[in-house]
Short mmCIF file of C-alpha atoms in Angstrom, two decimals:
data_model
loop_
_atom_site.label_atom_id
_atom_site.label_comp_id
_atom_site.label_asym_id
_atom_site.label_seq_id
_atom_site.Cartn_x
_atom_site.Cartn_y
_atom_site.Cartn_z
CA MET A 1 0.02 0.01 0.01
CA LYS A 2 1.41 3.34 -0.94
CA VAL A 3 2.22 5.91 1.73
CA SER A 4 -0.44 8.36 0.58
CA THR A 5 -3.12 5.72 0.43
CA ARG A 6 -2.17 4.48 3.86
CA ARG A 7 -2.42 7.99 5.33
CA ILE A 8 -5.85 8.49 3.75
CA VAL A 9 -7.09 5.16 5.32
CA GLN A 10 -5.72 6.23 8.69
CA SER A 11 -7.46 9.53 8.50
CA LEU A 12 -10.79 7.97 7.59
CA THR A 13 -10.48 5.53 10.45
CA ILE A 14 -9.90 8.29 12.93
CA ILE A 15 -12.79 10.41 11.56
CA ILE A 16 -15.22 7.42 11.74
CA LEU A 17 -14.20 6.77 15.32
CA VAL A 18 -14.82 10.41 16.22
CA VAL A 19 -18.24 10.44 14.58
CA CYS A 20 -19.21 7.21 16.37
CA ILE A 21 -18.23 8.62 19.75
CA ASN A 22 -20.20 11.86 19.12
CA LEU A 23 -23.30 9.85 18.17
CA PHE A 24 -22.90 7.74 21.26
CA LEU A 25 -22.64 10.81 23.51
CA LEU A 26 -25.84 12.28 21.91
CA LEU A 27 -27.97 9.23 22.75
CA PRO A 28 -30.43 9.90 25.60
CA THR A 29 -29.30 8.77 29.07
CA LYS A 30 -31.64 6.09 30.37
CA ASN A 31 -30.25 5.92 33.82
CA LEU A 32 -29.71 9.38 35.42
CA SER A 33 -28.57 7.87 38.64
CA LYS A 34 -25.26 6.56 37.27
CA SER A 35 -22.20 7.87 38.98
CA THR A 36 -20.80 11.22 38.20
CA GLN A 37 -17.60 9.55 37.09
CA GLN A 38 -19.23 8.16 34.03
CA VAL A 39 -20.66 11.58 33.18
CA VAL A 40 -17.19 13.11 33.46
CA ALA A 41 -15.45 10.22 31.61
CA GLN A 42 -17.47 10.74 28.43
CA PRO A 43 -16.23 14.22 27.59
CA LYS A 44 -12.70 13.20 28.55
CA LEU A 45 -12.80 10.30 26.12
CA GLN A 46 -14.23 12.53 23.42
CA GLU A 47 -11.50 15.09 24.04
CA ALA A 48 -8.83 12.48 23.86
CA MET A 49 -10.12 11.07 20.58
CA GLN A 50 -10.63 14.51 19.06
CA SER A 51 -7.07 15.43 20.05
CA GLU A 52 -5.74 12.30 18.42
CA ALA A 53 -7.71 13.14 15.26
CA ASN A 54 -6.49 16.70 15.13
CA LYS A 55 -2.92 15.53 15.55
CA HIS A 56 -3.15 13.18 12.65
CA VAL A 57 -4.81 15.73 10.46
CA LYS A 58 -2.02 18.18 11.32
CA GLN A 59 0.61 15.57 10.34
CA LEU A 60 -1.05 15.09 6.97
CA ARG A 61 -1.35 18.84 6.43
CA ASP A 62 2.26 19.42 7.31
CA GLN A 63 3.28 16.64 4.97
CA HIS A 64 1.27 18.28 2.24
CA PHE A 65 2.82 21.77 2.84
CA ARG A 66 6.34 20.15 2.74
CA THR A 67 5.64 18.50 -0.55
CA THR A 68 4.07 21.66 -2.11
CA ALA A 69 6.61 24.06 -0.72
CA GLY A 70 6.68 27.26 -2.82
CA LYS A 71 3.34 26.45 -4.44
CA HIS A 72 1.11 28.11 -1.80
CA GLU A 73 1.07 31.60 -0.39
CA GLU A 74 -0.03 32.49 3.12
CA HIS A 75 -2.18 35.60 3.54
CA ILE A 76 -2.74 37.43 6.83
CA TRP A 77 -5.47 40.00 6.74
CA THR A 78 -5.64 43.29 8.66
CA LYS A 79 -8.08 43.79 11.53
CA GLY A 80 -8.15 47.51 11.50
CA GLU A 81 -11.52 49.20 11.76
CA HIS A 82 -10.55 51.62 9.02
CA ASN A 83 -10.46 48.77 6.56
CA GLU A 84 -13.99 47.43 7.19
CA GLU A 85 -15.63 49.27 4.28
CA LYS A 86 -12.91 48.41 1.75
CA GLY A 87 -12.58 44.79 2.99
CA PRO A 88 -9.49 43.23 4.43
CA SER A 89 -6.19 44.54 3.27
CA PRO A 90 -3.10 42.47 2.76
CA SER A 91 -0.37 42.47 5.37
CA SER A 92 3.40 42.86 4.85
CA SER A 93 3.47 39.10 3.90
CA THR A 94 1.80 40.21 0.64
CA LEU A 95 3.35 43.58 0.28
CA GLY A 96 6.82 42.46 1.21
CA PRO A 97 8.44 42.58 4.59
CA THR A 98 9.43 45.94 6.06
CA GLU A 99 13.08 46.75 5.44
CA LEU A 100 15.33 49.41 6.88
CA ARG A 101 14.71 51.56 3.78
CA ASP A 102 11.00 51.68 4.79
CA VAL A 103 11.73 53.34 8.11
CA PHE A 104 12.05 57.13 8.72
CA ILE A 105 14.02 57.73 11.90
CA SER A 106 13.93 61.20 13.34
CA VAL A 107 16.17 62.41 16.20
CA LYS A 108 15.18 65.49 18.18
CA THR A 109 18.20 67.48 19.33
CA THR A 110 19.35 70.97 20.16
CA THR A 111 22.55 72.88 19.34
CA LYS A 112 24.12 72.65 22.81
CA PHE A 113 23.94 68.87 22.70
CA HIS A 114 25.53 68.29 19.28
CA LYS A 115 29.00 67.49 20.54
CA SER A 116 28.08 65.82 23.79
CA ARG A 117 25.27 63.61 22.49
CA LEU A 118 25.23 63.44 18.64
CA ASP A 119 28.91 62.63 18.49
CA ILE A 120 28.16 59.34 20.26
CA LEU A 121 25.20 58.50 18.03
CA LEU A 122 27.15 59.19 14.88
CA LYS A 123 29.82 56.74 16.02
CA THR A 124 27.38 53.95 16.97
CA TRP A 125 23.97 53.11 15.66
CA PHE A 126 23.83 55.89 13.04
CA VAL A 127 26.41 54.01 11.07
CA LEU A 128 23.75 51.31 10.33
CA ALA A 129 21.06 53.72 9.30
CA ARG A 130 22.76 56.68 7.60
CA GLU A 131 20.17 57.12 4.83
CA GLN A 132 17.15 56.61 7.10
CA THR A 133 18.09 58.97 9.99
CA TYR A 134 17.44 62.67 10.17
CA PHE A 135 18.36 65.10 12.95
CA PHE A 136 15.99 67.98 13.86
CA THR A 137 17.77 70.71 15.65
CA ASP A 138 17.53 74.49 16.30
CA GLY A 139 20.66 76.01 14.77
CA GLU A 140 23.18 75.76 11.98
CA ASP A 141 26.14 73.38 12.42
CA LYS A 142 28.31 72.85 9.34
CA GLU A 143 30.48 70.19 11.07
CA PHE A 144 27.56 67.89 11.93
CA GLN A 145 25.67 68.78 8.74
CA LYS A 146 28.63 67.13 6.91
CA ARG A 147 28.89 64.18 9.39
CA THR A 148 25.21 63.42 9.01
CA ASN A 149 25.45 63.44 5.15
CA GLY A 150 23.26 66.53 5.02
CA HIS A 151 20.56 64.99 7.18
CA MET A 152 20.55 67.76 9.88
CA ILE A 153 17.49 69.92 9.58
CA ASN A 154 17.56 73.38 11.14
CA THR A 155 13.95 73.93 12.25
CA LYS A 156 14.73 77.44 13.65
CA CYS A 157 12.62 76.49 16.62
CA PRO A 158 13.41 77.99 20.00
CA THR A 159 16.65 76.67 21.63
CA VAL A 160 15.03 76.35 24.99
CA HIS A 161 13.65 73.11 26.38
CA ASN A 162 9.94 73.86 26.77
CA ARG A 163 6.61 72.82 25.38
CA ILE A 164 6.61 75.35 22.48
CA ALA A 165 10.10 74.27 21.30
CA LEU A 166 9.44 70.54 21.58
CA CYS A 167 6.14 70.76 19.70
CA CYS A 168 7.76 72.98 17.04
CA LYS A 169 10.43 70.35 16.31
CA MET A 170 7.89 67.49 16.34
CA ALA A 171 5.79 69.31 13.79
CA TYR A 172 8.78 69.41 11.44
CA GLU A 173 9.53 65.76 12.08
CA TYR A 174 6.00 64.72 11.25
CA ASP A 175 5.84 66.72 8.00
CA ALA A 176 9.26 65.37 6.91
CA PHE A 177 8.04 61.81 7.44
CA ILE A 178 4.86 62.47 5.36
CA GLU A 179 7.01 63.80 2.52
CA SER A 180 9.30 60.73 2.70
CA LYS A 181 6.35 58.36 1.91
CA LYS A 182 7.94 55.66 4.02
CA ARG A 183 6.10 52.96 6.01
CA TRP A 184 7.12 53.90 9.50
CA PHE A 185 7.75 57.11 11.44
CA CYS A 186 10.04 56.36 14.41
CA HIS A 187 10.96 59.22 16.72
CA VAL A 188 13.73 59.20 19.40
CA ASP A 189 15.63 61.82 21.44
CA ASP A 190 19.31 62.52 21.04
CA ASP A 191 20.19 60.44 24.11
CA THR A 192 18.48 57.30 22.89
CA TYR A 193 20.39 54.31 21.55
CA ILE A 194 18.66 52.30 18.78
CA ASN A 195 19.31 48.67 18.05
CA VAL A 196 18.70 49.13 14.37
CA PRO A 197 18.41 45.50 13.29
CA ARG A 198 16.08 44.79 16.26
CA LEU A 199 13.94 47.74 15.36
CA VAL A 200 13.41 46.55 11.83
CA LYS A 201 12.72 43.01 13.00
CA THR A 202 10.15 44.36 15.47
CA LEU A 203 8.39 46.41 12.76
CA GLN A 204 8.16 43.39 10.51
CA ASN A 205 5.60 41.98 13.04
CA TYR A 206 3.22 44.80 12.29
CA ASN A 207 1.37 45.90 9.18
CA HIS A 208 2.04 49.50 8.17
CA THR A 209 -1.25 49.57 6.37
CA GLU A 210 -3.00 49.21 9.72
CA ASP A 211 -3.11 51.74 12.53
CA TRP A 212 -0.17 51.13 14.89
CA TYR A 213 1.20 53.36 17.59
CA LEU A 214 4.20 51.60 19.24
CA GLY A 215 6.06 52.75 22.23
CA LYS A 216 6.34 52.73 26.03
CA PRO A 217 3.60 54.48 28.02
CA SER A 218 5.01 57.15 30.26
CA LEU A 219 2.42 56.40 32.94
CA SER A 220 0.76 53.20 34.23
CA HIS A 221 -2.62 54.76 33.54
CA PRO A 222 -4.26 57.15 31.01
CA ILE A 223 -3.31 60.81 31.48
CA ARG A 224 -6.35 62.89 32.41
CA ILE A 225 -6.57 66.60 31.48
CA PRO A 226 -9.44 69.21 31.60
CA ASP A 227 -11.55 69.38 28.49
CA ARG A 228 -11.26 72.99 27.64
CA SER A 229 -14.01 72.82 25.04
CA ASN A 230 -16.38 71.25 27.52
CA PRO A 231 -15.88 72.90 30.98
CA GLY A 232 -16.33 70.57 33.96
CA HIS A 233 -15.32 67.49 31.97
CA GLU A 234 -12.04 65.62 31.42
CA ILE A 235 -10.24 63.90 28.60
CA ALA A 236 -8.29 60.65 29.17
CA PHE A 237 -5.75 59.22 26.75
CA TRP A 238 -2.53 57.17 26.54
CA PHE A 239 0.68 58.42 25.06
CA ALA A 240 4.08 56.86 24.35
CA THR A 241 6.94 58.80 25.89
CA GLY A 242 9.21 60.53 23.38
CA GLY A 243 12.27 59.86 25.51
CA ALA A 244 12.02 56.08 25.02
CA GLY A 245 10.97 56.52 21.47
CA PHE A 246 7.89 55.56 19.45
CA CYS A 247 6.89 54.42 16.01
CA ILE A 248 3.72 55.22 14.03
CA SER A 249 2.56 53.33 10.99
CA LYS A 250 1.95 55.20 7.67
CA SER A 251 -1.76 54.36 7.85
CA LEU A 252 -2.19 56.06 11.16
CA ALA A 253 0.15 58.98 10.35
CA LEU A 254 -1.96 59.82 7.32
CA LYS A 255 -5.08 59.97 9.45
CA MET A 256 -3.34 62.50 11.66
CA LEU A 257 -2.95 64.91 8.71
CA PRO A 258 -5.95 67.19 9.61
CA TYR A 259 -4.59 67.62 13.13
CA ALA A 260 -0.77 67.61 12.67
CA SER A 261 0.37 68.55 9.23
CA GLY A 262 1.50 72.01 8.16
CA GLY A 263 2.26 73.18 11.73
CA ARG A 264 -1.22 72.19 13.04
CA LEU A 265 0.51 69.98 15.69
CA ASN A 266 1.68 73.28 17.29
CA SER A 267 -1.88 74.36 17.60
CA ALA A 268 -2.84 71.02 19.05
CA CYS A 269 -0.11 71.40 21.63
CA ASP A 270 -1.32 74.87 22.66
CA LYS A 271 -4.86 73.52 22.96
CA ILE A 272 -4.03 70.94 25.59
CA ARG A 273 -0.95 72.74 26.94
CA LEU A 274 1.17 69.63 27.00
CA PRO A 275 4.54 68.62 25.36
CA ASP A 276 4.84 67.05 21.97
CA ASP A 277 4.73 63.34 22.94
CA CYS A 278 1.55 63.92 24.90
CA THR A 279 0.03 65.84 22.02
CA VAL A 280 0.76 62.98 19.57
CA GLY A 281 -0.99 60.57 21.85
CA HIS A 282 -3.89 62.89 22.26
CA ILE A 283 -4.34 63.28 18.52
CA ILE A 284 -4.09 59.49 17.96
CA CYS A 285 -6.56 58.62 20.69
CA LYS A 286 -9.21 60.96 19.37
CA LEU A 287 -9.11 59.64 15.80
#
Protein backbone atom coordinates (compact mmCIF):
# COMPACT_ATOMS: atom_id res chain seq x y z
CA MET A 1 0.00 0.00 0.00
CA LYS A 2 1.41 3.40 -0.98
CA VAL A 3 2.21 5.91 1.74
CA SER A 4 -0.42 8.39 0.54
CA THR A 5 -3.11 5.70 0.45
CA ARG A 6 -2.19 4.47 3.91
CA ARG A 7 -2.44 7.98 5.30
CA ILE A 8 -5.88 8.45 3.77
CA VAL A 9 -7.10 5.17 5.30
CA GLN A 10 -5.72 6.20 8.69
CA SER A 11 -7.46 9.56 8.47
CA LEU A 12 -10.81 7.99 7.55
CA THR A 13 -10.49 5.53 10.45
CA ILE A 14 -9.91 8.32 12.95
CA ILE A 15 -12.79 10.40 11.56
CA ILE A 16 -15.20 7.43 11.73
CA LEU A 17 -14.23 6.78 15.35
CA VAL A 18 -14.83 10.42 16.26
CA VAL A 19 -18.25 10.41 14.56
CA CYS A 20 -19.26 7.20 16.38
CA ILE A 21 -18.23 8.62 19.73
CA ASN A 22 -20.17 11.84 19.10
CA LEU A 23 -23.29 9.85 18.16
CA PHE A 24 -22.90 7.75 21.28
CA LEU A 25 -22.67 10.83 23.45
CA LEU A 26 -25.82 12.30 21.88
CA LEU A 27 -27.93 9.25 22.80
CA PRO A 28 -30.44 9.94 25.60
CA THR A 29 -29.30 8.80 29.02
CA LYS A 30 -31.65 6.10 30.37
CA ASN A 31 -30.23 5.93 33.84
CA LEU A 32 -29.69 9.36 35.39
CA SER A 33 -28.56 7.83 38.66
CA LYS A 34 -25.25 6.57 37.23
CA SER A 35 -22.17 7.84 38.98
CA THR A 36 -20.74 11.24 38.20
CA GLN A 37 -17.53 9.52 37.14
CA GLN A 38 -19.26 8.17 34.05
CA VAL A 39 -20.62 11.61 33.14
CA VAL A 40 -17.16 13.12 33.43
CA ALA A 41 -15.47 10.26 31.61
CA GLN A 42 -17.47 10.76 28.41
CA PRO A 43 -16.21 14.25 27.59
CA LYS A 44 -12.69 13.22 28.55
CA LEU A 45 -12.83 10.32 26.12
CA GLN A 46 -14.24 12.55 23.43
CA GLU A 47 -11.53 15.11 24.04
CA ALA A 48 -8.80 12.48 23.82
CA MET A 49 -10.13 11.08 20.55
CA GLN A 50 -10.62 14.54 19.09
CA SER A 51 -7.07 15.45 20.06
CA GLU A 52 -5.71 12.34 18.38
CA ALA A 53 -7.69 13.10 15.24
CA ASN A 54 -6.48 16.70 15.15
CA LYS A 55 -2.90 15.54 15.60
CA HIS A 56 -3.18 13.15 12.70
CA VAL A 57 -4.82 15.70 10.44
CA LYS A 58 -2.05 18.19 11.30
CA GLN A 59 0.58 15.60 10.36
CA LEU A 60 -1.06 15.10 6.98
CA ARG A 61 -1.38 18.84 6.45
CA ASP A 62 2.28 19.44 7.33
CA GLN A 63 3.29 16.65 4.97
CA HIS A 64 1.25 18.28 2.24
CA PHE A 65 2.82 21.71 2.81
CA ARG A 66 6.29 20.17 2.75
CA THR A 67 5.63 18.47 -0.56
CA THR A 68 4.11 21.62 -2.08
CA ALA A 69 6.65 24.09 -0.74
CA GLY A 70 6.70 27.22 -2.84
CA LYS A 71 3.33 26.43 -4.42
CA HIS A 72 1.13 28.14 -1.82
CA GLU A 73 1.07 31.63 -0.37
CA GLU A 74 -0.01 32.51 3.14
CA HIS A 75 -2.16 35.60 3.56
CA ILE A 76 -2.75 37.43 6.81
CA TRP A 77 -5.46 40.05 6.72
CA THR A 78 -5.65 43.28 8.66
CA LYS A 79 -8.08 43.78 11.49
CA GLY A 80 -8.10 47.58 11.53
CA GLU A 81 -11.53 49.16 11.76
CA HIS A 82 -10.55 51.61 9.03
CA ASN A 83 -10.48 48.75 6.50
CA GLU A 84 -13.96 47.42 7.16
CA GLU A 85 -15.62 49.27 4.29
CA LYS A 86 -12.92 48.35 1.80
CA GLY A 87 -12.58 44.79 3.00
CA PRO A 88 -9.47 43.19 4.44
CA SER A 89 -6.15 44.55 3.24
CA PRO A 90 -3.08 42.40 2.77
CA SER A 91 -0.34 42.42 5.37
CA SER A 92 3.37 42.84 4.85
CA SER A 93 3.49 39.14 3.88
CA THR A 94 1.81 40.19 0.63
CA LEU A 95 3.32 43.65 0.26
CA GLY A 96 6.80 42.47 1.18
CA PRO A 97 8.44 42.57 4.60
CA THR A 98 9.43 45.91 6.06
CA GLU A 99 13.08 46.74 5.44
CA LEU A 100 15.33 49.43 6.85
CA ARG A 101 14.72 51.58 3.80
CA ASP A 102 11.01 51.69 4.76
CA VAL A 103 11.71 53.36 8.10
CA PHE A 104 12.05 57.11 8.73
CA ILE A 105 14.06 57.71 11.92
CA SER A 106 13.91 61.22 13.36
CA VAL A 107 16.17 62.38 16.18
CA LYS A 108 15.20 65.47 18.15
CA THR A 109 18.18 67.47 19.38
CA THR A 110 19.39 70.97 20.18
CA THR A 111 22.56 72.87 19.34
CA LYS A 112 24.12 72.63 22.79
CA PHE A 113 23.95 68.82 22.68
CA HIS A 114 25.52 68.31 19.26
CA LYS A 115 28.98 67.50 20.55
CA SER A 116 28.05 65.78 23.81
CA ARG A 117 25.26 63.59 22.45
CA LEU A 118 25.25 63.45 18.66
CA ASP A 119 28.91 62.62 18.50
CA ILE A 120 28.17 59.32 20.27
CA LEU A 121 25.18 58.51 18.04
CA LEU A 122 27.16 59.18 14.88
CA LYS A 123 29.84 56.73 15.98
CA THR A 124 27.42 53.97 16.95
CA TRP A 125 23.97 53.10 15.63
CA PHE A 126 23.82 55.90 13.03
CA VAL A 127 26.44 53.99 11.04
CA LEU A 128 23.81 51.32 10.38
CA ALA A 129 21.07 53.74 9.29
CA ARG A 130 22.78 56.69 7.60
CA GLU A 131 20.19 57.13 4.86
CA GLN A 132 17.16 56.63 7.09
CA THR A 133 18.07 58.95 9.99
CA TYR A 134 17.44 62.69 10.18
CA PHE A 135 18.34 65.11 12.96
CA PHE A 136 16.01 67.96 13.85
CA THR A 137 17.80 70.77 15.64
CA ASP A 138 17.47 74.50 16.27
CA GLY A 139 20.63 75.99 14.74
CA GLU A 140 23.20 75.73 11.96
CA ASP A 141 26.18 73.40 12.43
CA LYS A 142 28.35 72.85 9.36
CA GLU A 143 30.47 70.17 11.03
CA PHE A 144 27.54 67.93 11.95
CA GLN A 145 25.70 68.76 8.74
CA LYS A 146 28.63 67.16 6.94
CA ARG A 147 28.92 64.22 9.35
CA THR A 148 25.23 63.40 8.99
CA ASN A 149 25.42 63.43 5.18
CA GLY A 150 23.25 66.54 5.00
CA HIS A 151 20.57 65.00 7.21
CA MET A 152 20.59 67.75 9.84
CA ILE A 153 17.50 69.94 9.59
CA ASN A 154 17.53 73.38 11.17
CA THR A 155 13.95 73.94 12.27
CA LYS A 156 14.77 77.40 13.65
CA CYS A 157 12.60 76.49 16.62
CA PRO A 158 13.41 78.03 20.03
CA THR A 159 16.60 76.68 21.59
CA VAL A 160 15.04 76.33 25.03
CA HIS A 161 13.62 73.08 26.40
CA ASN A 162 9.94 73.85 26.78
CA ARG A 163 6.61 72.80 25.35
CA ILE A 164 6.65 75.30 22.49
CA ALA A 165 10.13 74.29 21.32
CA LEU A 166 9.44 70.56 21.59
CA CYS A 167 6.16 70.78 19.70
CA CYS A 168 7.77 72.98 17.04
CA LYS A 169 10.39 70.35 16.26
CA MET A 170 7.88 67.48 16.36
CA ALA A 171 5.79 69.31 13.77
CA TYR A 172 8.82 69.42 11.45
CA GLU A 173 9.53 65.74 12.10
CA TYR A 174 5.98 64.72 11.24
CA ASP A 175 5.87 66.75 8.00
CA ALA A 176 9.26 65.38 6.93
CA PHE A 177 8.01 61.82 7.43
CA ILE A 178 4.88 62.46 5.37
CA GLU A 179 7.04 63.79 2.54
CA SER A 180 9.29 60.72 2.72
CA LYS A 181 6.36 58.39 1.92
CA LYS A 182 7.97 55.65 4.00
CA ARG A 183 6.10 52.98 5.96
CA TRP A 184 7.12 53.87 9.51
CA PHE A 185 7.75 57.09 11.43
CA CYS A 186 10.07 56.38 14.37
CA HIS A 187 10.99 59.22 16.72
CA VAL A 188 13.72 59.22 19.38
CA ASP A 189 15.60 61.80 21.45
CA ASP A 190 19.31 62.51 21.05
CA ASP A 191 20.19 60.46 24.13
CA THR A 192 18.48 57.31 22.87
CA TYR A 193 20.38 54.30 21.56
CA ILE A 194 18.67 52.32 18.78
CA ASN A 195 19.33 48.68 18.06
CA VAL A 196 18.69 49.14 14.34
CA PRO A 197 18.41 45.46 13.30
CA ARG A 198 16.10 44.77 16.24
CA LEU A 199 13.94 47.77 15.37
CA VAL A 200 13.44 46.55 11.81
CA LYS A 201 12.72 43.01 13.00
CA THR A 202 10.12 44.31 15.44
CA LEU A 203 8.37 46.43 12.81
CA GLN A 204 8.15 43.38 10.55
CA ASN A 205 5.63 41.98 13.04
CA TYR A 206 3.23 44.82 12.29
CA ASN A 207 1.37 45.92 9.19
CA HIS A 208 2.05 49.51 8.17
CA THR A 209 -1.32 49.61 6.35
CA GLU A 210 -3.04 49.23 9.71
CA ASP A 211 -3.11 51.78 12.52
CA TRP A 212 -0.19 51.12 14.87
CA TYR A 213 1.23 53.37 17.60
CA LEU A 214 4.16 51.56 19.19
CA GLY A 215 6.05 52.75 22.24
CA LYS A 216 6.37 52.75 26.01
CA PRO A 217 3.62 54.49 28.03
CA SER A 218 5.01 57.14 30.30
CA LEU A 219 2.39 56.37 32.94
CA SER A 220 0.74 53.20 34.23
CA HIS A 221 -2.65 54.75 33.51
CA PRO A 222 -4.18 57.15 30.96
CA ILE A 223 -3.34 60.79 31.50
CA ARG A 224 -6.35 62.94 32.39
CA ILE A 225 -6.62 66.61 31.48
CA PRO A 226 -9.44 69.20 31.59
CA ASP A 227 -11.57 69.35 28.47
CA ARG A 228 -11.26 73.03 27.63
CA SER A 229 -14.00 72.82 25.02
CA ASN A 230 -16.36 71.25 27.55
CA PRO A 231 -15.85 72.85 31.00
CA GLY A 232 -16.34 70.54 33.94
CA HIS A 233 -15.30 67.47 31.98
CA GLU A 234 -12.02 65.61 31.46
CA ILE A 235 -10.23 63.90 28.60
CA ALA A 236 -8.30 60.67 29.19
CA PHE A 237 -5.77 59.23 26.77
CA TRP A 238 -2.57 57.16 26.55
CA PHE A 239 0.70 58.40 25.08
CA ALA A 240 4.08 56.87 24.34
CA THR A 241 6.93 58.83 25.89
CA GLY A 242 9.20 60.51 23.38
CA GLY A 243 12.27 59.85 25.48
CA ALA A 244 12.00 56.10 25.05
CA GLY A 245 10.95 56.55 21.42
CA PHE A 246 7.86 55.54 19.48
CA CYS A 247 6.87 54.39 15.98
CA ILE A 248 3.72 55.22 14.04
CA SER A 249 2.53 53.33 10.97
CA LYS A 250 1.95 55.16 7.71
CA SER A 251 -1.76 54.39 7.84
CA LEU A 252 -2.17 56.06 11.22
CA ALA A 253 0.14 58.97 10.36
CA LEU A 254 -1.97 59.79 7.31
CA LYS A 255 -5.07 59.94 9.48
CA MET A 256 -3.32 62.49 11.66
CA LEU A 257 -2.95 64.92 8.73
CA PRO A 258 -5.93 67.18 9.62
CA TYR A 259 -4.56 67.63 13.15
CA ALA A 260 -0.78 67.56 12.72
CA SER A 261 0.34 68.59 9.23
CA GLY A 262 1.50 72.03 8.17
CA GLY A 263 2.21 73.15 11.72
CA ARG A 264 -1.21 72.14 13.05
CA LEU A 265 0.56 70.00 15.65
CA ASN A 266 1.69 73.25 17.30
CA SER A 267 -1.92 74.36 17.61
CA ALA A 268 -2.87 71.00 19.08
CA CYS A 269 -0.08 71.41 21.67
CA ASP A 270 -1.33 74.84 22.61
CA LYS A 271 -4.86 73.57 22.96
CA ILE A 272 -4.05 70.91 25.56
CA ARG A 273 -0.97 72.74 26.92
CA LEU A 274 1.18 69.64 27.02
CA PRO A 275 4.50 68.61 25.38
CA ASP A 276 4.87 67.05 21.95
CA ASP A 277 4.71 63.36 22.90
CA CYS A 278 1.53 63.92 24.92
CA THR A 279 0.01 65.81 22.01
CA VAL A 280 0.79 63.01 19.56
CA GLY A 281 -0.95 60.54 21.88
CA HIS A 282 -3.92 62.89 22.27
CA ILE A 283 -4.35 63.26 18.52
CA ILE A 284 -4.13 59.50 17.95
CA CYS A 285 -6.56 58.62 20.72
CA LYS A 286 -9.24 60.96 19.40
CA LEU A 287 -9.09 59.63 15.83
